[in-house]
Amino acid sequence: MTTMTKQQREEFLADLHVGVLSVAGPAGQAPTSVPTFYAYEPGGDITMFTGTQRRAPQRIERIKEAGVITLVAQREAMPPAYVTVEAELVDVGPPTPEQMLVILRRYMPEEHAQGFVQGELGDPENTVLLLTFRPTRWFSSDTSAD
């Protein structure tokens, strides 16, 4: 396994991957880990949004309380590779439709992205927040270089 250079890992994270976000749980509980859509440009911050889907905002509260997360992006096809980034929470707030679309357009066609945003933001019982994280520590491996 070969560790990626700074440029390689940032480009890898900026590529299209469904990330896995992990945040610490309360003492005695396992971390919460969930797949997530995200956006990242090399050298910048990581953005993602989360909604409550009419449930208690447990994950959101854990993220706010911890102030840090781990995000993993991986290439599942052979040869495997991954980037893991630890990141600190720098901002939380309601997203604009355009902020959500920046993320969603990476993963779905425009008409689906538009519908998703309307559904999430149009439900008065759903809390949607945009989370912005600053990468602080990186780990990576690319077996294609072996």
GROMACS .gro file of N, CA and C in nm:
model
  438
    1MET      N    1   0.083  -0.117   0.000
    1MET     CA    2   0.000   0.000   0.000
    1MET      C    3   0.087   0.124   0.000
    2THR      N    4   0.050   0.219  -0.083
    2THR     CA    5   0.125   0.343  -0.095
    2THR      C    6   0.039   0.458  -0.045
    3THR      N    7   0.098   0.543   0.038
    3THR     CA    8   0.030   0.663   0.085
    3THR      C    9   0.025   0.764  -0.029
    4MET      N   10  -0.087   0.828  -0.046
    4MET     CA   11  -0.103   0.928  -0.152
    4MET      C   12  -0.032   1.058  -0.114
    5THR      N   13   0.007   1.134  -0.215
    5THR     CA   14   0.060   1.268  -0.191
    5THR      C   15  -0.057   1.359  -0.152
    6LYS      N   16  -0.026   1.478  -0.104
    6LYS     CA   17  -0.130   1.575  -0.068
    6LYS      C   18  -0.222   1.600  -0.187
    7GLN      N   19  -0.164   1.624  -0.304
    7GLN     CA   20  -0.244   1.651  -0.424
    7GLN      C   21  -0.331   1.530  -0.461
    8GLN      N   22  -0.274   1.411  -0.455
    8GLN     CA   23  -0.349   1.289  -0.489
    8GLN      C   24  -0.468   1.268  -0.395
    9ARG      N   25  -0.444   1.284  -0.265
    9ARG     CA   26  -0.553   1.259  -0.170
    9ARG      C   27  -0.662   1.365  -0.182
   10GLU      N   28  -0.624   1.490  -0.207
   10GLU     CA   29  -0.725   1.594  -0.223
   10GLU      C   30  -0.806   1.573  -0.351
   11GLU      N   31  -0.740   1.533  -0.458
   11GLU     CA   32  -0.812   1.504  -0.583
   11GLU      C   33  -0.902   1.382  -0.566
   12PHE      N   34  -0.854   1.282  -0.493
   12PHE     CA   35  -0.935   1.163  -0.469
   12PHE      C   36  -1.060   1.200  -0.391
   13LEU      N   37  -1.046   1.279  -0.284
   13LEU     CA   38  -1.163   1.319  -0.206
   13LEU      C   39  -1.258   1.405  -0.288
   14ALA      N   40  -1.206   1.484  -0.381
   14ALA     CA   41  -1.289   1.569  -0.465
   14ALA      C   42  -1.364   1.488  -0.571
   15ASP      N   43  -1.314   1.368  -0.604
   15ASP     CA   44  -1.384   1.282  -0.701
   15ASP      C   45  -1.516   1.236  -0.642
   16LEU      N   46  -1.595   1.174  -0.726
   16LEU     CA   47  -1.728   1.129  -0.685
   16LEU      C   48  -1.720   0.999  -0.606
   17HIS      N   49  -1.748   1.009  -0.477
   17HIS     CA   50  -1.756   0.895  -0.386
   17HIS      C   51  -1.872   0.921  -0.291
   18VAL      N   52  -1.941   0.818  -0.250
   18VAL     CA   53  -2.031   0.831  -0.137
   18VAL      C   54  -1.943   0.816  -0.015
   19GLY      N   55  -1.939   0.918   0.069
   19GLY     CA   56  -1.855   0.914   0.187
   19GLY      C   57  -1.923   0.840   0.300
   20VAL      N   58  -1.844   0.800   0.396
   20VAL     CA   59  -1.897   0.745   0.520
   20VAL      C   60  -1.852   0.839   0.631
   21LEU      N   61  -1.949   0.904   0.694
   21LEU     CA   62  -1.925   0.998   0.801
   21LEU      C   63  -1.937   0.925   0.933
   22SER      N   64  -1.840   0.946   1.021
   22SER     CA   65  -1.845   0.890   1.156
   22SER      C   66  -1.828   1.001   1.256
   23VAL      N   67  -1.909   0.992   1.362
   23VAL     CA   68  -1.900   1.089   1.471
   23VAL      C   69  -1.909   1.012   1.603
   24ALA      N   70  -1.833   1.058   1.701
   24ALA     CA   71  -1.830   0.992   1.831
   24ALA      C   72  -1.968   0.989   1.895
   25GLY      N   73  -1.993   0.881   1.966
   25GLY     CA   74  -2.116   0.869   2.042
   25GLY      C   75  -2.092   0.903   2.188
   26PRO      N   76  -2.196   0.907   2.265
   26PRO     CA   77  -2.179   0.928   2.410
   26PRO      C   78  -2.094   0.816   2.470
   27ALA      N   79  -2.040   0.842   2.587
   27ALA     CA   80  -1.957   0.742   2.655
   27ALA      C   81  -2.030   0.609   2.663
   28GLY      N   82  -1.959   0.504   2.625
   28GLY     CA   83  -2.017   0.370   2.630
   28GLY      C   84  -2.094   0.330   2.506
   29GLN      N   85  -2.110   0.422   2.411
   29GLN     CA   86  -2.180   0.390   2.287
   29GLN      C   87  -2.083   0.397   2.169
   30ALA      N   88  -2.111   0.319   2.071
   30ALA     CA   89  -2.028   0.319   1.950
   30ALA      C   90  -2.048   0.449   1.872
   31PRO      N   91  -1.951   0.485   1.788
   31PRO     CA   92  -1.970   0.601   1.701
   31PRO      C   93  -2.087   0.577   1.606
   32THR      N   94  -2.145   0.685   1.558
   32THR     CA   95  -2.247   0.678   1.455
   32THR      C   96  -2.175   0.691   1.321
   33SER      N   97  -2.203   0.600   1.229
   33SER     CA   98  -2.144   0.604   1.095
   33SER      C   99  -2.255   0.591   0.993
   34VAL      N  100  -2.258   0.684   0.896
   34VAL     CA  101  -2.363   0.684   0.795
   34VAL      C  102  -2.304   0.722   0.659
   35PRO      N  103  -2.359   0.663   0.552
   35PRO     CA  104  -2.318   0.707   0.419
   35PRO      C  105  -2.369   0.849   0.396
   36THR      N  106  -2.294   0.927   0.322
   36THR     CA  107  -2.334   1.066   0.300
   36THR      C  108  -2.283   1.118   0.166
   37PHE      N  109  -2.363   1.206   0.107
   37PHE     CA  110  -2.319   1.283  -0.009
   37PHE      C  111  -2.244   1.404   0.045
   38TYR      N  112  -2.139   1.445  -0.026
   38TYR     CA  113  -2.059   1.560   0.018
   38TYR      C  114  -2.001   1.630  -0.103
   39ALA      N  115  -1.948   1.750  -0.079
   39ALA     CA  116  -1.876   1.824  -0.183
   39ALA      C  117  -1.742   1.868  -0.124
   40TYR      N  118  -1.641   1.866  -0.209
   40TYR     CA  119  -1.508   1.908  -0.167
   40TYR      C  120  -1.430   1.952  -0.290
   41GLU      N  121  -1.359   2.061  -0.277
   41GLU     CA  122  -1.265   2.108  -0.378
   41GLU      C  123  -1.127   2.109  -0.314
   42PRO      N  124  -1.022   2.062  -0.384
   42PRO     CA  125  -0.888   2.059  -0.324
   42PRO      C  126  -0.852   2.192  -0.257
   43GLY      N  127  -0.803   2.179  -0.134
   43GLY     CA  128  -0.762   2.296  -0.057
   43GLY      C  129  -0.875   2.364   0.019
   44GLY      N  130  -0.998   2.318  -0.001
   44GLY     CA  131  -1.112   2.384   0.062
   44GLY      C  132  -1.171   2.305   0.177
   45ASP      N  133  -1.294   2.343   0.209
   45ASP     CA  134  -1.368   2.276   0.315
   45ASP      C  135  -1.458   2.168   0.257
   46ILE      N  136  -1.503   2.079   0.341
   46ILE     CA  137  -1.597   1.974   0.305
   46ILE      C  138  -1.735   2.022   0.345
   47THR      N  139  -1.832   2.010   0.254
   47THR     CA  140  -1.969   2.046   0.289
   47THR      C  141  -2.059   1.925   0.266
   48MET      N  142  -2.160   1.916   0.351
   48MET     CA  143  -2.263   1.813   0.338
   48MET      C  144  -2.385   1.866   0.409
   49PHE      N  145  -2.498   1.808   0.381
   49PHE     CA  146  -2.617   1.848   0.455
   49PHE      C  147  -2.680   1.723   0.513
   50THR      N  148  -2.758   1.744   0.615
   50THR     CA  149  -2.828   1.634   0.677
   50THR      C  150  -2.966   1.683   0.716
   51GLY      N  151  -3.061   1.594   0.703
   51GLY     CA  152  -3.197   1.625   0.744
   51GLY      C  153  -3.243   1.525   0.847
   52THR      N  154  -3.346   1.563   0.919
   52THR     CA  155  -3.394   1.477   1.026
   52THR      C  156  -3.501   1.379   0.980
   53GLN      N  157  -3.558   1.401   0.860
   53GLN     CA  158  -3.666   1.315   0.810
   53GLN      C  159  -3.769   1.289   0.920
   54ARG      N  160  -3.804   1.397   0.992
   54ARG     CA  161  -3.906   1.395   1.097
   54ARG      C  162  -3.865   1.316   1.221
   55ARG      N  163  -3.736   1.291   1.235
   55ARG     CA  164  -3.686   1.220   1.355
   55ARG      C  165  -3.610   1.320   1.441
   56ALA      N  166  -3.581   1.279   1.563
   56ALA     CA  167  -3.499   1.362   1.652
   56ALA      C  168  -3.362   1.381   1.589
   57PRO      N  169  -3.306   1.500   1.597
   57PRO     CA  170  -3.178   1.530   1.529
   57PRO      C  171  -3.057   1.476   1.604
   58GLN      N  172  -3.057   1.347   1.636
   58GLN     CA  173  -2.952   1.287   1.717
   58GLN      C  174  -2.812   1.301   1.653
   59ARG      N  175  -2.803   1.268   1.523
   59ARG     CA  176  -2.673   1.276   1.456
   59ARG      C  177  -2.623   1.421   1.454
   60ILE      N  178  -2.713   1.514   1.426
   60ILE     CA  179  -2.675   1.655   1.422
   60ILE      C  180  -2.622   1.699   1.559
   61GLU      N  181  -2.691   1.660   1.664
   61GLU     CA  182  -2.647   1.696   1.798
   61GLU      C  183  -2.512   1.634   1.832
   62ARG      N  184  -2.490   1.510   1.789
   62ARG     CA  185  -2.360   1.445   1.814
   62ARG      C  186  -2.248   1.520   1.742
   63ILE      N  187  -2.274   1.562   1.620
   63ILE     CA  188  -2.173   1.636   1.544
   63ILE      C  189  -2.142   1.769   1.612
   64LYS      N  190  -2.245   1.840   1.652
   64LYS     CA  191  -2.224   1.969   1.719
   64LYS      C  192  -2.147   1.950   1.850
   65GLU      N  193  -2.184   1.847   1.926
   65GLU     CA  194  -2.119   1.822   2.054
   65GLU      C  195  -1.973   1.782   2.036
   66ALA      N  196  -1.946   1.693   1.943
   66ALA     CA  197  -1.809   1.646   1.922
   66ALA      C  198  -1.722   1.753   1.857
   67GLY      N  199  -1.780   1.826   1.762
   67GLY     CA  200  -1.704   1.929   1.692
   67GLY      C  201  -1.608   1.875   1.588
   68VAL      N  202  -1.600   1.742   1.575
   68VAL     CA  203  -1.512   1.678   1.478
   68VAL      C  204  -1.580   1.553   1.422
   69ILE      N  205  -1.542   1.519   1.302
   69ILE     CA  206  -1.593   1.398   1.237
   69ILE      C  207  -1.478   1.329   1.165
   70THR      N  208  -1.503   1.209   1.121
   70THR     CA  209  -1.414   1.140   1.029
   70THR      C  210  -1.496   1.110   0.904
   71LEU      N  211  -1.438   1.135   0.788
   71LEU     CA  212  -1.503   1.105   0.661
   71LEU      C  213  -1.412   1.012   0.582
   72VAL      N  214  -1.470   0.902   0.534
   72VAL     CA  215  -1.394   0.806   0.454
   72VAL      C  216  -1.454   0.804   0.314
   73ALA      N  217  -1.367   0.811   0.215
   73ALA     CA  218  -1.407   0.793   0.075
   73ALA      C  219  -1.320   0.679   0.021
   74GLN      N  220  -1.383   0.588  -0.052
   74GLN     CA  221  -1.307   0.474  -0.101
   74GLN      C  222  -1.341   0.442  -0.246
   75ARG      N  223  -1.245   0.378  -0.311
   75ARG     CA  224  -1.268   0.322  -0.444
   75ARG      C  225  -1.290   0.174  -0.421
   76GLU      N  226  -1.409   0.129  -0.457
   76GLU     CA  227  -1.444  -0.011  -0.432
   76GLU      C  228  -1.395  -0.104  -0.542
   77ALA      N  229  -1.376  -0.050  -0.661
   77ALA     CA  230  -1.326  -0.132  -0.771
   77ALA      C  231  -1.178  -0.160  -0.748
   78MET      N  232  -1.131  -0.265  -0.810
   78MET     CA  233  -0.989  -0.299  -0.798
   78MET      C  234  -0.908  -0.205  -0.885
   79PRO      N  235  -0.793  -0.162  -0.845
   79PRO     CA  236  -0.732  -0.183  -0.714
   79PRO      C  237  -0.792  -0.084  -0.614
   80PRO      N  238  -0.816  -0.128  -0.492
   80PRO     CA  239  -0.879  -0.042  -0.392
   80PRO      C  240  -0.789   0.074  -0.349
   81ALA      N  241  -0.855   0.181  -0.308
   81ALA     CA  242  -0.786   0.298  -0.253
   81ALA      C  243  -0.884   0.367  -0.159
   82TYR      N  244  -0.829   0.444  -0.067
   82TYR     CA  245  -0.917   0.520   0.022
   82TYR      C  246  -0.846   0.646   0.072
   83VAL      N  247  -0.928   0.740   0.113
   83VAL     CA  248  -0.883   0.859   0.185
   83VAL      C  249  -0.971   0.870   0.308
   84THR      N  250  -0.909   0.886   0.422
   84THR     CA  251  -0.980   0.914   0.546
   84THR      C  252  -0.933   1.051   0.592
   85VAL      N  253  -1.029   1.136   0.624
   85VAL     CA  254  -0.995   1.270   0.670
   85VAL      C  255  -1.068   1.299   0.800
   86GLU      N  256  -0.992   1.346   0.897
   86GLU     CA  257  -1.051   1.399   1.019
   86GLU      C  258  -1.074   1.546   0.994
   87ALA      N  259  -1.189   1.597   1.038
   87ALA     CA  260  -1.222   1.736   1.007
   87ALA      C  261  -1.298   1.799   1.123
   88GLU      N  262  -1.271   1.929   1.142
   88GLU     CA  263  -1.339   2.002   1.248
   88GLU      C  264  -1.458   2.078   1.191
   89LEU      N  265  -1.563   2.083   1.269
   89LEU     CA  266  -1.684   2.155   1.232
   89LEU      C  267  -1.656   2.304   1.238
   90VAL      N  268  -1.682   2.375   1.128
   90VAL     CA  269  -1.658   2.519   1.127
   90VAL      C  270  -1.787   2.599   1.109
   91ASP      N  271  -1.894   2.535   1.061
   91ASP     CA  272  -2.018   2.609   1.044
   91ASP      C  273  -2.135   2.512   1.033
   92VAL      N  274  -2.248   2.552   1.089
   92VAL     CA  275  -2.373   2.478   1.080
   92VAL      C  276  -2.483   2.581   1.058
   93GLY      N  277  -2.567   2.555   0.960
   93GLY     CA  278  -2.678   2.646   0.938
   93GLY      C  279  -2.771   2.594   0.831
   94PRO      N  280  -2.885   2.658   0.817
   94PRO     CA  281  -2.979   2.615   0.713
   94PRO      C  282  -2.916   2.635   0.574
   95PRO      N  283  -2.930   2.537   0.486
   95PRO     CA  284  -2.874   2.551   0.352
   95PRO      C  285  -2.968   2.628   0.260
   96THR      N  286  -2.908   2.690   0.161
   96THR     CA  287  -2.989   2.744   0.052
   96THR      C  288  -3.014   2.629  -0.045
   97PRO      N  289  -3.115   2.640  -0.129
   97PRO     CA  290  -3.134   2.535  -0.230
   97PRO      C  291  -3.009   2.517  -0.316
   98GLU      N  292  -2.941   2.626  -0.350
   98GLU     CA  293  -2.822   2.615  -0.435
   98GLU      C  294  -2.709   2.540  -0.365
   99GLN      N  295  -2.690   2.562  -0.235
   99GLN     CA  296  -2.587   2.489  -0.161
   99GLN      C  297  -2.616   2.339  -0.163
  100MET      N  298  -2.742   2.303  -0.150
  100MET     CA  299  -2.778   2.161  -0.156
  100MET      C  300  -2.756   2.106  -0.296
  101LEU      N  301  -2.790   2.185  -0.397
  101LEU     CA  302  -2.776   2.140  -0.535
  101LEU      C  303  -2.630   2.118  -0.573
  102VAL      N  304  -2.540   2.199  -0.521
  102VAL     CA  305  -2.396   2.179  -0.548
  102VAL      C  306  -2.355   2.038  -0.510
  103ILE      N  307  -2.406   1.990  -0.399
  103ILE     CA  308  -2.373   1.855  -0.352
  103ILE      C  309  -2.449   1.751  -0.434
  104LEU      N  310  -2.580   1.769  -0.447
  104LEU     CA  311  -2.665   1.668  -0.511
  104LEU      C  312  -2.636   1.648  -0.659
  105ARG      N  313  -2.597   1.753  -0.729
  105ARG     CA  314  -2.568   1.740  -0.873
  105ARG      C  315  -2.451   1.646  -0.898
  106ARG      N  316  -2.368   1.624  -0.799
  106ARG     CA  317  -2.258   1.529  -0.813
  106ARG      C  318  -2.310   1.386  -0.820
  107TYR      N  319  -2.427   1.360  -0.761
  107TYR     CA  320  -2.475   1.224  -0.742
  107TYR      C  321  -2.599   1.186  -0.822
  108MET      N  322  -2.672   1.285  -0.874
  108MET     CA  323  -2.797   1.252  -0.942
  108MET      C  324  -2.826   1.352  -1.052
  109PRO      N  325  -2.912   1.311  -1.147
  109PRO     CA  326  -2.950   1.403  -1.255
  109PRO      C  327  -3.020   1.527  -1.198
  110GLU      N  328  -3.017   1.634  -1.275
  110GLU     CA  329  -3.072   1.763  -1.231
  110GLU      C  330  -3.215   1.754  -1.181
  111GLU      N  331  -3.302   1.687  -1.257
  111GLU     CA  332  -3.443   1.682  -1.216
  111GLU      C  333  -3.462   1.609  -1.084
  112HIS      N  334  -3.382   1.506  -1.059
  112HIS     CA  335  -3.388   1.436  -0.930
  112HIS      C  336  -3.334   1.525  -0.818
  113ALA      N  337  -3.225   1.595  -0.847
  113ALA     CA  338  -3.166   1.684  -0.747
  113ALA      C  339  -3.265   1.794  -0.709
  114GLN      N  340  -3.329   1.853  -0.807
  114GLN     CA  341  -3.428   1.959  -0.780
  114GLN      C  342  -3.542   1.904  -0.695
  115GLY      N  343  -3.592   1.788  -0.730
  115GLY     CA  344  -3.702   1.727  -0.655
  115GLY      C  345  -3.662   1.694  -0.512
  116PHE      N  346  -3.540   1.645  -0.496
  116PHE     CA  347  -3.490   1.612  -0.363
  116PHE      C  348  -3.486   1.737  -0.275
  117VAL      N  349  -3.432   1.846  -0.330
  117VAL     CA  350  -3.423   1.971  -0.254
  117VAL      C  351  -3.561   2.021  -0.217
  118GLN      N  352  -3.654   2.018  -0.312
  118GLN     CA  353  -3.790   2.064  -0.283
  118GLN      C  354  -3.854   1.979  -0.172
  119GLY      N  355  -3.834   1.849  -0.178
  119GLY     CA  356  -3.890   1.761  -0.077
  119GLY      C  357  -3.831   1.785   0.061
  120GLU      N  358  -3.698   1.800   0.067
  120GLU     CA  359  -3.631   1.821   0.197
  120GLU      C  360  -3.666   1.956   0.257
  121LEU      N  361  -3.656   2.061   0.176
  121LEU     CA  362  -3.681   2.195   0.228
  121LEU      C  363  -3.829   2.228   0.238
  122GLY      N  364  -3.912   2.157   0.163
  122GLY     CA  365  -4.056   2.184   0.164
  122GLY      C  366  -4.132   2.118   0.276
  123ASP      N  367  -4.068   2.031   0.352
  123ASP     CA  368  -4.134   1.961   0.461
  123ASP      C  369  -4.113   2.040   0.590
  124PRO      N  370  -4.218   2.103   0.644
  124PRO     CA  371  -4.201   2.187   0.763
  124PRO      C  372  -4.161   2.108   0.888
  125GLU      N  373  -4.175   1.977   0.886
  125GLU     CA  374  -4.138   1.896   1.003
  125GLU      C  375  -3.997   1.838   0.992
  126ASN      N  376  -3.925   1.875   0.886
  126ASN     CA  377  -3.789   1.826   0.864
  126ASN      C  378  -3.691   1.939   0.889
  127THR      N  379  -3.589   1.911   0.967
  127THR     CA  380  -3.482   2.008   0.990
  127THR      C  381  -3.366   1.971   0.900
  128VAL      N  382  -3.326   2.061   0.812
  128VAL     CA  383  -3.213   2.038   0.722
  128VAL      C  384  -3.104   2.138   0.756
  129LEU      N  385  -2.983   2.088   0.775
  129LEU     CA  386  -2.869   2.175   0.806
  129LEU      C  387  -2.753   2.147   0.712
  130LEU      N  388  -2.684   2.252   0.673
  130LEU     CA  389  -2.561   2.241   0.597
  130LEU      C  390  -2.446   2.243   0.697
  131LEU      N  391  -2.360   2.144   0.686
  131LEU     CA  392  -2.245   2.130   0.775
  131LEU      C  393  -2.118   2.156   0.696
  132THR      N  394  -2.030   2.239   0.749
  132THR     CA  395  -1.904   2.271   0.683
  132THR      C  396  -1.791   2.229   0.776
  133PHE      N  397  -1.696   2.153   0.719
  133PHE     CA  398  -1.585   2.099   0.796
  133PHE      C  399  -1.452   2.138   0.732
  134ARG      N  400  -1.353   2.164   0.815
  134ARG     CA  401  -1.217   2.192   0.769
  134ARG      C  402  -1.132   2.069   0.795
  135PRO      N  403  -1.072   2.011   0.690
  135PRO     CA  404  -0.985   1.895   0.709
  135PRO      C  405  -0.865   1.930   0.799
  136THR      N  406  -0.836   1.839   0.891
  136THR     CA  407  -0.724   1.863   0.984
  136THR      C  408  -0.619   1.752   0.980
  137ARG      N  409  -0.658   1.631   0.943
  137ARG     CA  410  -0.564   1.518   0.943
  137ARG      C  411  -0.608   1.419   0.837
  138TRP      N  412  -0.511   1.371   0.761
  138TRP     CA  413  -0.541   1.283   0.648
  138TRP      C  414  -0.471   1.148   0.663
  139PHE      N  415  -0.538   1.045   0.613
  139PHE     CA  416  -0.479   0.913   0.597
  139PHE      C  417  -0.520   0.865   0.459
  140SER      N  418  -0.434   0.790   0.392
  140SER     CA  419  -0.469   0.744   0.258
  140SER      C  420  -0.389   0.620   0.222
  141SER      N  421  -0.444   0.549   0.124
  141SER     CA  422  -0.376   0.432   0.069
  141SER      C  423  -0.425   0.409  -0.071
  142ASP      N  424  -0.333   0.377  -0.159
  142ASP     CA  425  -0.367   0.347  -0.298
  142ASP      C  426  -0.288   0.223  -0.339
  143THR      N  427  -0.358   0.110  -0.354
  143THR     CA  428  -0.288  -0.013  -0.387
  143THR      C  429  -0.251  -0.020  -0.535
  144SER      N  430  -0.300   0.072  -0.617
  144SER     CA  431  -0.263   0.069  -0.759
  144SER      C  432  -0.118   0.106  -0.780
  145ALA      N  433  -0.057   0.171  -0.682
  145ALA     CA  434   0.083   0.212  -0.694
  145ALA      C  435   0.179   0.102  -0.646
  146ASP      N  436   0.125  -0.007  -0.594
  146ASP     CA  437   0.211  -0.116  -0.544
  146ASP      C  438   0.261  -0.205  -0.656
   0.00000   0.00000   0.00000
